[in-house]
Amino acid sequence: MTDLKSKVEALTPEAILAAYQLVQPFVHSTPLLTNTTLNKLASTPQTPESLIGTPYEGQPPAKPTFRFFFKCENYQRIGAFKARGAFHALLRLILERGESEVKKRGVITHSSGNHAQALALAAATLNIPAYIVMPSISTPSKIAGTRSHGAQVIFSGSTSTEREAVVAEIQAKTDAILVPPYDDFNVICGQGTTALDMEKQYRALVKESPHLSRHSADVCRAAPALDAVITPVGGGGLNAGVATFFSDKKTRVFGAEPSFEGADDCRRGLLAGERIAAVKTLTIADGLRTPVGVLNWEVISDPNKVAGVFSVTEEQIKAAMRLVLERMKVVVEPSAVVGLAVCLFNEEFRRMVEKEAPQGWDMGVVFSGGNTTVEAIGKLFS
C-alpha cells in the first residue's frame, strides 16, 4: 500500500484483529477497571461558578450519567499503549522485508518518550538495532527508559519538523528503516488492539457483574457494546486505531486534547475543515504535543468513525489526574487523563451526553500511559 486512499480503505476491524493475533504474545492484556466514586462525580452537575466565562454561563449545568470502564494501558509494557504499535510495526517489517534486512539496517523513529521506549523495547526483544530521536526537553525518565533497552538516543528540537530533520540526517548515514510514531498503517493497527482487548474484557466483566452496566442482565449475558469510548489525541494513532476497530459497531468514539497553547489542533482542524500541520505547545500533557498525522486525520475527520474531539485546560487535566491518583490509586501521566477530564469538565460534551443518552452511557476511557515520576507529580501539584 503506497497511496493514502488504499491505506484508509485497508483500515478495517479485520486488520485490527490480524494485528491482535500477531502482537498478543508480546504485549499485556491490561486491566479494565471501574470506579463508583468517579461515576458519581462525573454524573453530578458542575457548579454554576465553574461555568462562568464559558458559553454556558448562567445556564443550568448538564447532568449526564456515566458508568466508566477504564482501560489501563499505563500497566502496558514500557508503561504505555505504544508497545502495541511498536511491536506490530516491527513484526510486520520482518514478515515483509525479511529478518536479515531489518536486522542489518536497524530502525529509527522520533518521539517525546512513549513511542521511543516502545520501539526500543520491541527492537531489543527482536534483536534489531534502534536509533531514537528525542526532543532535548523530553522527560528524563523517558530518556533513561529508552536508553535502558539499548537504543541509541539522538536529541533534537521539540517540534515535529525539527525531529524529522534529525531523523532524515541519521537515516542518510545508517539506512535505518523509519517506524513513524503514529502516522503509519501498522502502528495504527497495533494501537487499535487496545479496543479489541477492551471490548472482550467489558463483555466478560458485565456478564459476570451486570450491575456495573446500564444494560439489563439479559443484554449483559449476550454481547453488549460499550456506548462510547474516549481516547487522548496527540498524533492520533490510538484514536484512529480504536475508531477503526469500532467503525462497524454500536460504539461511538471520541477524542480528547489539551487546549493549552493550541495543543487542540485536531479539534480546531475539525472546526476549520482541514488538518493543522504544525503545533508548538508545552502543555503538561507532553505526549500530546504533536499534530495529528495525515493518515490518522483521514480516519478521525470521518464523522462515521470519530463522533467528535473535545479539549480541556491544564487545571482540568491536573484535577482529573488527582482524582485518579487519590480515588483509584492508579499512577498515570497527564496525557492519560484528558479523556476523563473531558467527561468531568467539558460542558459541551456533558450536554451532548445528557441530550443523546438520558439513560446514560457505559463509557470506555483509555488511560494511555503512566510514565511519570514521584518528582514530576510533586512538581505538578506543588
mmCIF file of C-alpha atoms in Angstrom:
data_model
loop_
_atom_site.group_PDB
_atom_site.id
_atom_site.type_symbol
_atom_site.label_atom_id
_atom_site.label_comp_id
_atom_site.label_asym_id
_atom_site.label_seq_id
_atom_site.Cartn_x
_atom_site.Cartn_y
_atom_site.Cartn_z
ATOM 1 C CA MET A 1 0.000 0.000 0.000
ATOM 2 C CA THR A 2 1.508 3.271 -1.096
ATOM 3 C CA ASP A 3 -1.291 5.758 -1.621
ATOM 4 C CA LEU A 4 -3.341 7.340 1.160
ATOM 5 C CA LYS A 5 -6.711 6.140 -0.122
ATOM 6 C CA SER A 6 -5.707 2.469 -0.181
ATOM 7 C CA LYS A 7 -4.314 2.715 3.355
ATOM 8 C CA VAL A 8 -7.539 4.270 4.649
ATOM 9 C CA GLU A 9 -9.622 1.590 2.938
ATOM 10 C CA ALA A 10 -7.431 -1.136 4.431
ATOM 11 C CA LEU A 11 -8.000 0.154 7.979
ATOM 12 C CA THR A 12 -10.761 -2.248 8.969
ATOM 13 C CA PRO A 13 -11.768 -4.190 12.089
ATOM 14 C CA GLU A 14 -10.306 -7.261 10.386
ATOM 15 C CA ALA A 15 -6.920 -5.521 10.160
ATOM 16 C CA ILE A 16 -7.066 -4.847 13.909
ATOM 17 C CA LEU A 17 -7.885 -8.499 14.578
ATOM 18 C CA ALA A 18 -4.926 -9.610 12.469
ATOM 19 C CA ALA A 19 -2.665 -7.229 14.401
ATOM 20 C CA TYR A 20 -4.017 -8.561 17.702
ATOM 21 C CA GLN A 21 -3.164 -12.126 16.750
ATOM 22 C CA LEU A 22 0.382 -11.078 15.839
ATOM 23 C CA VAL A 23 1.232 -8.941 18.888
ATOM 24 C CA GLN A 24 -0.612 -10.895 21.579
ATOM 25 C CA PRO A 25 2.473 -12.899 22.666
ATOM 26 C CA PHE A 26 4.468 -9.686 23.139
ATOM 27 C CA VAL A 27 2.089 -7.320 24.977
ATOM 28 C CA HIS A 28 -0.001 -7.355 28.127
ATOM 29 C CA SER A 29 -3.769 -7.586 28.319
ATOM 30 C CA THR A 30 -4.024 -4.623 30.682
ATOM 31 C CA PRO A 31 -6.742 -4.340 33.331
ATOM 32 C CA LEU A 32 -10.196 -2.858 32.731
ATOM 33 C CA LEU A 33 -11.194 -1.104 35.957
ATOM 34 C CA THR A 34 -14.357 0.530 37.267
ATOM 35 C CA ASN A 35 -14.779 3.139 39.982
ATOM 36 C CA THR A 36 -18.079 4.036 41.654
ATOM 37 C CA THR A 37 -16.777 7.327 43.054
ATOM 38 C CA LEU A 38 -15.727 8.646 39.657
ATOM 39 C CA ASN A 39 -19.062 7.529 38.195
ATOM 40 C CA LYS A 40 -20.854 9.618 40.811
ATOM 41 C CA LEU A 41 -18.598 12.645 40.371
ATOM 42 C CA ALA A 42 -18.986 12.663 36.591
ATOM 43 C CA SER A 43 -22.752 12.166 36.912
ATOM 44 C CA THR A 44 -23.095 15.179 39.221
ATOM 45 C CA PRO A 45 -23.715 18.600 37.601
ATOM 46 C CA GLN A 46 -20.830 21.062 37.678
ATOM 47 C CA THR A 47 -21.287 24.110 39.878
ATOM 48 C CA PRO A 48 -22.709 27.256 38.232
ATOM 49 C CA GLU A 49 -19.492 29.032 39.263
ATOM 50 C CA SER A 50 -17.400 26.638 37.189
ATOM 51 C CA LEU A 51 -19.272 27.724 34.070
ATOM 52 C CA ILE A 52 -18.533 31.435 34.495
ATOM 53 C CA GLY A 53 -16.657 32.706 31.462
ATOM 54 C CA THR A 54 -17.896 29.842 29.270
ATOM 55 C CA PRO A 55 -20.707 29.875 26.676
ATOM 56 C CA TYR A 56 -22.857 28.133 29.303
ATOM 57 C CA GLU A 57 -22.607 30.808 31.996
ATOM 58 C CA GLY A 58 -25.966 31.393 33.640
ATOM 59 C CA GLN A 59 -27.459 28.155 32.277
ATOM 60 C CA PRO A 60 -28.323 25.091 34.358
ATOM 61 C CA PRO A 61 -25.351 22.689 34.307
ATOM 62 C CA ALA A 62 -25.723 19.404 32.446
ATOM 63 C CA LYS A 63 -26.443 16.197 34.331
ATOM 64 C CA PRO A 64 -25.197 13.276 32.239
ATOM 65 C CA THR A 65 -24.864 9.754 33.628
ATOM 66 C CA PHE A 66 -21.600 7.860 33.205
ATOM 67 C CA ARG A 67 -20.573 4.329 34.050
ATOM 68 C CA PHE A 68 -16.846 4.258 33.418
ATOM 69 C CA PHE A 69 -14.680 1.368 32.253
ATOM 70 C CA PHE A 70 -11.033 2.397 32.443
ATOM 71 C CA LYS A 71 -8.612 0.622 30.092
ATOM 72 C CA CYS A 72 -5.347 0.894 31.996
ATOM 73 C CA GLU A 73 -2.622 0.983 29.359
ATOM 74 C CA ASN A 74 -0.401 2.589 31.989
ATOM 75 C CA TYR A 75 0.155 -1.056 33.011
ATOM 76 C CA GLN A 76 1.253 -1.974 29.485
ATOM 77 C CA ARG A 77 4.874 -2.888 28.758
ATOM 78 C CA ILE A 78 7.024 0.301 28.945
ATOM 79 C CA GLY A 79 4.048 1.895 30.721
ATOM 80 C CA ALA A 80 2.013 2.921 27.661
ATOM 81 C CA PHE A 81 -0.176 1.646 24.809
ATOM 82 C CA LYS A 82 2.650 2.468 22.390
ATOM 83 C CA ALA A 83 4.131 -1.003 22.904
ATOM 84 C CA ARG A 84 1.261 -2.412 20.828
ATOM 85 C CA GLY A 85 2.042 -0.338 17.752
ATOM 86 C CA ALA A 86 5.812 -0.708 18.026
ATOM 87 C CA PHE A 87 5.734 -4.491 18.234
ATOM 88 C CA HIS A 88 3.212 -4.751 15.411
ATOM 89 C CA ALA A 89 5.235 -2.459 13.150
ATOM 90 C CA LEU A 90 8.468 -4.414 13.677
ATOM 91 C CA LEU A 91 6.829 -7.814 13.337
ATOM 92 C CA ARG A 92 5.256 -6.687 10.049
ATOM 93 C CA LEU A 93 8.597 -5.333 8.834
ATOM 94 C CA ILE A 94 10.206 -8.721 9.464
ATOM 95 C CA LEU A 95 7.386 -10.519 7.645
ATOM 96 C CA GLU A 96 7.511 -8.138 4.666
ATOM 97 C CA ARG A 97 11.258 -7.478 4.294
ATOM 98 C CA GLY A 98 12.877 -10.440 5.941
ATOM 99 C CA GLU A 99 14.610 -10.686 9.285
ATOM 100 C CA SER A 100 18.132 -10.304 7.882
ATOM 101 C CA GLU A 101 17.427 -6.998 6.117
ATOM 102 C CA VAL A 102 15.670 -5.459 9.116
ATOM 103 C CA LYS A 103 18.447 -6.513 11.497
ATOM 104 C CA LYS A 104 21.141 -5.269 9.128
ATOM 105 C CA ARG A 105 19.608 -1.817 8.614
ATOM 106 C CA GLY A 106 18.027 -1.232 12.003
ATOM 107 C CA VAL A 107 15.054 1.025 12.714
ATOM 108 C CA ILE A 108 14.653 4.697 13.574
ATOM 109 C CA THR A 109 11.887 6.883 14.955
ATOM 110 C CA HIS A 110 11.251 10.200 16.686
ATOM 111 C CA SER A 111 9.239 10.545 19.873
ATOM 112 C CA SER A 112 8.908 12.573 23.057
ATOM 113 C CA GLY A 113 9.070 9.415 25.083
ATOM 114 C CA ASN A 114 6.483 6.636 24.999
ATOM 115 C CA HIS A 115 6.922 5.518 21.383
ATOM 116 C CA ALA A 116 10.665 5.933 21.911
ATOM 117 C CA GLN A 117 10.629 3.468 24.786
ATOM 118 C CA ALA A 118 8.208 1.155 22.987
ATOM 119 C CA LEU A 119 10.308 0.907 19.836
ATOM 120 C CA ALA A 120 13.471 0.486 21.906
ATOM 121 C CA LEU A 121 11.861 -2.417 23.791
ATOM 122 C CA ALA A 122 10.449 -4.065 20.667
ATOM 123 C CA ALA A 123 13.766 -3.707 18.836
ATOM 124 C CA ALA A 124 15.709 -5.162 21.763
ATOM 125 C CA THR A 125 13.264 -8.070 22.056
ATOM 126 C CA LEU A 126 13.650 -8.859 18.341
ATOM 127 C CA ASN A 127 17.422 -8.127 18.249
ATOM 128 C CA ILE A 128 17.157 -5.141 15.911
ATOM 129 C CA PRO A 129 19.390 -2.014 16.237
ATOM 130 C CA ALA A 130 17.367 1.106 17.091
ATOM 131 C CA TYR A 131 18.038 4.834 16.700
ATOM 132 C CA ILE A 132 15.666 7.099 18.603
ATOM 133 C CA VAL A 133 15.426 10.855 18.029
ATOM 134 C CA MET A 134 14.032 12.602 21.117
ATOM 135 C CA PRO A 135 13.416 16.289 21.881
ATOM 136 C CA SER A 136 16.061 17.586 24.261
ATOM 137 C CA ILE A 137 13.247 18.672 26.625
ATOM 138 C CA SER A 138 11.898 15.117 26.928
ATOM 139 C CA THR A 139 11.129 13.860 30.416
ATOM 140 C CA PRO A 140 14.404 12.488 31.891
ATOM 141 C CA SER A 141 12.724 9.252 32.992
ATOM 142 C CA LYS A 142 11.560 8.603 29.406
ATOM 143 C CA ILE A 143 15.058 9.236 28.043
ATOM 144 C CA ALA A 144 16.515 6.859 30.638
ATOM 145 C CA GLY A 145 13.839 4.266 29.852
ATOM 146 C CA THR A 146 14.658 4.410 26.140
ATOM 147 C CA ARG A 147 18.386 4.018 26.740
ATOM 148 C CA SER A 148 17.798 1.150 29.170
ATOM 149 C CA HIS A 149 16.674 -1.036 26.261
ATOM 150 C CA GLY A 150 19.915 -0.420 24.364
ATOM 151 C CA ALA A 151 18.680 2.111 21.819
ATOM 152 C CA GLN A 152 20.936 4.937 20.624
ATOM 153 C CA VAL A 153 19.303 8.250 21.585
ATOM 154 C CA ILE A 154 19.888 11.374 19.470
ATOM 155 C CA PHE A 155 18.473 14.715 20.615
ATOM 156 C CA SER A 156 16.544 17.269 18.549
ATOM 157 C CA GLY A 157 14.333 20.344 18.864
ATOM 158 C CA SER A 158 10.803 19.960 20.223
ATOM 159 C CA THR A 159 8.663 20.358 17.085
ATOM 160 C CA SER A 160 7.803 17.568 14.655
ATOM 161 C CA THR A 161 9.650 19.410 11.887
ATOM 162 C CA GLU A 162 12.841 19.585 13.954
ATOM 163 C CA ARG A 163 12.584 15.916 14.931
ATOM 164 C CA GLU A 164 12.015 14.782 11.345
ATOM 165 C CA ALA A 165 15.038 16.750 10.123
ATOM 166 C CA VAL A 166 17.303 14.871 12.542
ATOM 167 C CA VAL A 167 15.704 11.558 11.544
ATOM 168 C CA ALA A 168 16.494 12.266 7.870
ATOM 169 C CA GLU A 169 20.090 13.090 8.795
ATOM 170 C CA ILE A 170 20.564 9.823 10.711
ATOM 171 C CA GLN A 171 18.838 7.795 8.000
ATOM 172 C CA ALA A 172 21.231 9.163 5.392
ATOM 173 C CA LYS A 173 24.135 7.844 7.468
ATOM 174 C CA THR A 174 22.701 4.498 8.586
ATOM 175 C CA ASP A 175 19.987 3.468 6.083
ATOM 176 C CA ALA A 176 17.776 2.671 9.098
ATOM 177 C CA ILE A 177 14.107 1.953 8.373
ATOM 178 C CA LEU A 178 11.694 4.594 9.660
ATOM 179 C CA VAL A 179 8.959 3.448 12.031
ATOM 180 C CA PRO A 180 6.775 6.557 12.459
ATOM 181 C CA PRO A 181 5.472 7.240 15.963
ATOM 182 C CA TYR A 182 1.823 7.439 14.922
ATOM 183 C CA ASP A 183 1.216 8.183 11.228
ATOM 184 C CA ASP A 184 1.670 4.638 9.954
ATOM 185 C CA PHE A 185 -0.721 1.866 8.933
ATOM 186 C CA ASN A 186 0.919 -0.865 11.010
ATOM 187 C CA VAL A 187 1.338 1.370 14.049
ATOM 188 C CA ILE A 188 -2.351 2.354 13.882
ATOM 189 C CA CYS A 189 -3.433 -1.287 13.642
ATOM 190 C CA GLY A 190 -1.259 -2.151 16.624
ATOM 191 C CA GLN A 191 -2.715 0.648 18.728
ATOM 192 C CA GLY A 192 -6.209 -0.444 17.689
ATOM 193 C CA THR A 193 -5.727 -3.739 19.512
ATOM 194 C CA THR A 194 -6.397 -1.711 22.670
ATOM 195 C CA ALA A 195 -10.039 -1.507 21.572
ATOM 196 C CA LEU A 196 -10.379 -5.210 20.798
ATOM 197 C CA ASP A 197 -8.885 -6.069 24.184
ATOM 198 C CA MET A 198 -11.210 -3.581 25.891
ATOM 199 C CA GLU A 199 -14.342 -4.928 24.227
ATOM 200 C CA LYS A 200 -13.545 -8.524 25.205
ATOM 201 C CA GLN A 201 -12.901 -7.522 28.812
ATOM 202 C CA TYR A 202 -16.003 -5.317 29.015
ATOM 203 C CA ARG A 203 -18.275 -8.113 27.826
ATOM 204 C CA ALA A 204 -16.765 -10.598 30.259
ATOM 205 C CA LEU A 205 -16.985 -8.120 33.135
ATOM 206 C CA VAL A 206 -20.631 -7.091 32.698
ATOM 207 C CA LYS A 207 -21.667 -10.683 32.029
ATOM 208 C CA GLU A 208 -20.270 -11.564 35.452
ATOM 209 C CA SER A 209 -21.387 -8.305 37.134
ATOM 210 C CA PRO A 210 -24.328 -6.789 35.210
ATOM 211 C CA HIS A 211 -24.903 -4.155 37.894
ATOM 212 C CA LEU A 212 -21.839 -2.330 36.545
ATOM 213 C CA SER A 213 -23.604 -1.656 33.238
ATOM 214 C CA ARG A 214 -26.620 0.368 32.171
ATOM 215 C CA HIS A 215 -27.796 -2.688 30.218
ATOM 216 C CA SER A 216 -30.202 -5.296 31.536
ATOM 217 C CA ALA A 217 -28.866 -8.586 32.846
ATOM 218 C CA ASP A 218 -30.193 -10.330 29.741
ATOM 219 C CA VAL A 219 -28.263 -7.998 27.448
ATOM 220 C CA CYS A 220 -25.149 -8.365 29.593
ATOM 221 C CA ARG A 221 -25.351 -12.137 29.208
ATOM 222 C CA ALA A 222 -25.417 -11.733 25.427
ATOM 223 C CA ALA A 223 -22.825 -9.437 23.824
ATOM 224 C CA PRO A 224 -23.344 -5.828 24.893
ATOM 225 C CA ALA A 225 -21.463 -2.942 23.326
ATOM 226 C CA LEU A 226 -19.827 -0.047 25.084
ATOM 227 C CA ASP A 227 -21.871 3.056 24.269
ATOM 228 C CA ALA A 228 -18.774 5.178 23.747
ATOM 229 C CA VAL A 229 -15.005 5.228 24.109
ATOM 230 C CA ILE A 230 -12.782 8.275 24.531
ATOM 231 C CA THR A 231 -9.018 8.354 24.000
ATOM 232 C CA PRO A 232 -6.318 11.014 24.102
ATOM 233 C CA VAL A 233 -5.319 12.521 20.738
ATOM 234 C CA GLY A 234 -1.754 13.586 20.024
ATOM 235 C CA GLY A 235 -0.537 12.211 16.723
ATOM 236 C CA GLY A 236 -3.812 10.315 16.579
ATOM 237 C CA GLY A 237 -2.616 6.719 16.213
ATOM 238 C CA LEU A 238 -4.509 5.443 19.260
ATOM 239 C CA ASN A 239 -7.715 7.287 18.400
ATOM 240 C CA ALA A 240 -7.580 6.220 14.750
ATOM 241 C CA GLY A 241 -6.897 2.609 15.716
ATOM 242 C CA VAL A 242 -9.706 2.493 18.267
ATOM 243 C CA ALA A 243 -12.086 4.153 15.793
ATOM 244 C CA THR A 244 -11.093 1.626 13.132
ATOM 245 C CA PHE A 245 -11.985 -1.304 15.369
ATOM 246 C CA PHE A 246 -15.333 0.191 16.374
ATOM 247 C CA SER A 247 -16.125 1.515 12.883
ATOM 248 C CA ASP A 248 -18.858 -1.031 12.164
ATOM 249 C CA LYS A 249 -20.144 -1.333 15.687
ATOM 250 C CA LYS A 250 -22.579 0.453 18.006
ATOM 251 C CA THR A 251 -19.798 2.123 19.972
ATOM 252 C CA ARG A 252 -19.125 5.818 19.352
ATOM 253 C CA VAL A 253 -15.541 7.039 19.545
ATOM 254 C CA PHE A 254 -14.382 10.444 20.789
ATOM 255 C CA GLY A 255 -11.040 12.164 21.124
ATOM 256 C CA ALA A 256 -9.643 14.386 23.873
ATOM 257 C CA GLU A 257 -6.897 17.013 23.753
ATOM 258 C CA PRO A 258 -5.322 19.690 25.940
ATOM 259 C CA SER A 259 -6.183 23.230 24.854
ATOM 260 C CA PHE A 260 -3.023 24.910 26.180
ATOM 261 C CA GLU A 261 -1.088 26.914 23.563
ATOM 262 C CA GLY A 262 -3.080 25.419 20.715
ATOM 263 C CA ALA A 263 -2.429 21.770 21.585
ATOM 264 C CA ASP A 264 -6.014 21.027 20.490
ATOM 265 C CA ASP A 265 -5.036 21.041 16.808
ATOM 266 C CA CYS A 266 -7.347 18.138 15.973
ATOM 267 C CA ARG A 267 -10.414 19.827 17.459
ATOM 268 C CA ARG A 268 -9.561 23.108 15.749
ATOM 269 C CA GLY A 269 -8.837 21.337 12.474
ATOM 270 C CA LEU A 270 -12.225 19.639 12.532
ATOM 271 C CA LEU A 271 -13.907 23.011 13.037
ATOM 272 C CA ALA A 272 -11.900 24.550 10.188
ATOM 273 C CA GLY A 273 -12.397 21.578 7.891
ATOM 274 C CA GLU A 274 -8.693 20.921 7.349
ATOM 275 C CA ARG A 275 -5.768 19.330 9.165
ATOM 276 C CA ILE A 276 -3.440 21.632 11.110
ATOM 277 C CA ALA A 277 0.086 20.588 10.187
ATOM 278 C CA ALA A 278 2.155 22.235 12.944
ATOM 279 C CA VAL A 279 1.808 22.594 16.696
ATOM 280 C CA LYS A 280 4.159 24.137 19.240
ATOM 281 C CA THR A 281 2.985 23.773 22.804
ATOM 282 C CA LEU A 282 4.398 22.994 26.232
ATOM 283 C CA THR A 283 1.215 21.502 27.678
ATOM 284 C CA ILE A 284 1.742 19.343 30.756
ATOM 285 C CA ALA A 285 0.303 16.515 28.637
ATOM 286 C CA ASP A 286 3.685 16.116 26.958
ATOM 287 C CA GLY A 287 2.663 13.039 24.994
ATOM 288 C CA LEU A 288 0.068 15.139 23.141
ATOM 289 C CA ARG A 289 2.313 17.911 21.851
ATOM 290 C CA THR A 290 2.283 16.701 18.240
ATOM 291 C CA PRO A 291 -0.087 17.452 15.347
ATOM 292 C CA VAL A 292 -2.409 14.744 14.073
ATOM 293 C CA GLY A 293 -0.792 12.636 11.355
ATOM 294 C CA VAL A 294 -2.013 12.663 7.763
ATOM 295 C CA LEU A 295 -3.330 9.079 7.738
ATOM 296 C CA ASN A 296 -4.822 9.437 11.205
ATOM 297 C CA TRP A 297 -6.569 12.628 10.118
ATOM 298 C CA GLU A 298 -8.337 10.717 7.348
ATOM 299 C CA VAL A 299 -9.852 8.431 9.980
ATOM 300 C CA ILE A 300 -10.531 10.978 12.716
ATOM 301 C CA SER A 301 -12.089 13.543 10.361
ATOM 302 C CA ASP A 302 -14.611 10.933 9.170
ATOM 303 C CA PRO A 303 -17.730 11.509 11.314
ATOM 304 C CA ASN A 304 -18.699 7.883 10.756
ATOM 305 C CA LYS A 305 -15.524 6.880 12.589
ATOM 306 C CA VAL A 306 -14.990 9.585 15.227
ATOM 307 C CA ALA A 307 -18.002 11.428 16.618
ATOM 308 C CA GLY A 308 -16.071 14.427 17.953
ATOM 309 C CA VAL A 309 -12.934 15.749 19.623
ATOM 310 C CA PHE A 310 -13.071 17.883 22.778
ATOM 311 C CA SER A 311 -10.478 19.795 24.769
ATOM 312 C CA VAL A 312 -9.659 20.558 28.403
ATOM 313 C CA THR A 313 -7.471 23.023 30.287
ATOM 314 C CA GLU A 314 -4.277 22.332 32.208
ATOM 315 C CA GLU A 315 -6.104 22.745 35.516
ATOM 316 C CA GLN A 316 -8.780 20.294 34.438
ATOM 317 C CA ILE A 317 -6.104 17.765 33.459
ATOM 318 C CA LYS A 318 -4.476 18.142 36.875
ATOM 319 C CA ALA A 319 -7.831 17.798 38.647
ATOM 320 C CA ALA A 320 -8.584 14.572 36.741
ATOM 321 C CA MET A 321 -5.102 13.241 37.451
ATOM 322 C CA ARG A 322 -5.512 13.971 41.166
ATOM 323 C CA LEU A 323 -8.799 12.048 41.211
ATOM 324 C CA VAL A 324 -7.239 9.028 39.517
ATOM 325 C CA LEU A 325 -4.286 9.052 41.904
ATOM 326 C CA GLU A 326 -6.337 9.568 45.049
ATOM 327 C CA ARG A 327 -9.580 7.725 44.300
ATOM 328 C CA MET A 328 -8.397 4.885 42.051
ATOM 329 C CA LYS A 329 -4.856 4.569 43.471
ATOM 330 C CA VAL A 330 -3.610 4.362 39.885
ATOM 331 C CA VAL A 331 -0.466 6.161 38.677
ATOM 332 C CA VAL A 332 -0.985 7.905 35.333
ATOM 333 C CA GLU A 333 0.774 10.641 33.390
ATOM 334 C CA PRO A 334 -1.081 13.869 32.491
ATOM 335 C CA SER A 335 -1.663 12.822 28.858
ATOM 336 C CA ALA A 336 -3.525 9.728 30.043
ATOM 337 C CA VAL A 337 -6.377 11.530 31.775
ATOM 338 C CA VAL A 338 -7.534 14.033 29.139
ATOM 339 C CA GLY A 339 -10.438 11.737 28.205
ATOM 340 C CA LEU A 340 -11.639 11.514 31.792
ATOM 341 C CA ALA A 341 -11.187 15.284 32.136
ATOM 342 C CA VAL A 342 -13.496 15.830 29.153
ATOM 343 C CA CYS A 343 -16.170 13.666 30.785
ATOM 344 C CA LEU A 344 -15.815 15.518 34.076
ATOM 345 C CA PHE A 345 -15.410 19.121 32.963
ATOM 346 C CA ASN A 346 -16.181 19.777 29.284
ATOM 347 C CA GLU A 347 -19.698 21.159 29.445
ATOM 348 C CA GLU A 348 -20.271 20.854 25.697
ATOM 349 C CA PHE A 349 -19.521 17.137 25.848
ATOM 350 C CA ARG A 350 -21.553 16.657 29.019
ATOM 351 C CA ARG A 351 -24.596 18.369 27.483
ATOM 352 C CA MET A 352 -24.329 16.168 24.421
ATOM 353 C CA VAL A 353 -24.315 13.008 26.551
ATOM 354 C CA GLU A 354 -27.268 14.192 28.612
ATOM 355 C CA LYS A 355 -29.262 15.017 25.477
ATOM 356 C CA GLU A 356 -28.433 11.900 23.476
ATOM 357 C CA ALA A 357 -28.406 9.351 26.287
ATOM 358 C CA PRO A 358 -30.904 10.071 29.072
ATOM 359 C CA GLN A 359 -30.264 6.535 30.327
ATOM 360 C CA GLY A 360 -26.519 7.263 30.487
ATOM 361 C CA TRP A 361 -23.540 5.669 28.826
ATOM 362 C CA ASP A 362 -21.270 2.749 29.521
ATOM 363 C CA MET A 363 -18.150 4.779 28.757
ATOM 364 C CA GLY A 364 -14.755 3.333 27.936
ATOM 365 C CA VAL A 365 -11.876 5.612 28.915
ATOM 366 C CA VAL A 366 -8.359 4.776 27.786
ATOM 367 C CA PHE A 367 -5.605 5.657 30.237
ATOM 368 C CA SER A 368 -2.845 5.841 27.645
ATOM 369 C CA GLY A 369 0.222 5.697 29.884
ATOM 370 C CA GLY A 370 1.824 6.109 33.277
ATOM 371 C CA ASN A 371 5.356 7.223 32.513
ATOM 372 C CA THR A 372 5.966 9.809 35.166
ATOM 373 C CA THR A 373 7.930 10.071 38.402
ATOM 374 C CA VAL A 374 7.265 10.955 42.012
ATOM 375 C CA GLU A 375 9.298 14.132 41.465
ATOM 376 C CA ALA A 376 7.283 15.127 38.385
ATOM 377 C CA ILE A 377 3.974 14.520 40.166
ATOM 378 C CA GLY A 378 5.164 16.513 43.176
ATOM 379 C CA LYS A 379 6.200 19.414 40.970
ATOM 380 C CA LEU A 380 2.886 19.325 39.127
ATOM 381 C CA PHE A 381 0.890 19.708 42.338
ATOM 382 C CA SER A 382 3.261 21.935 44.306
#
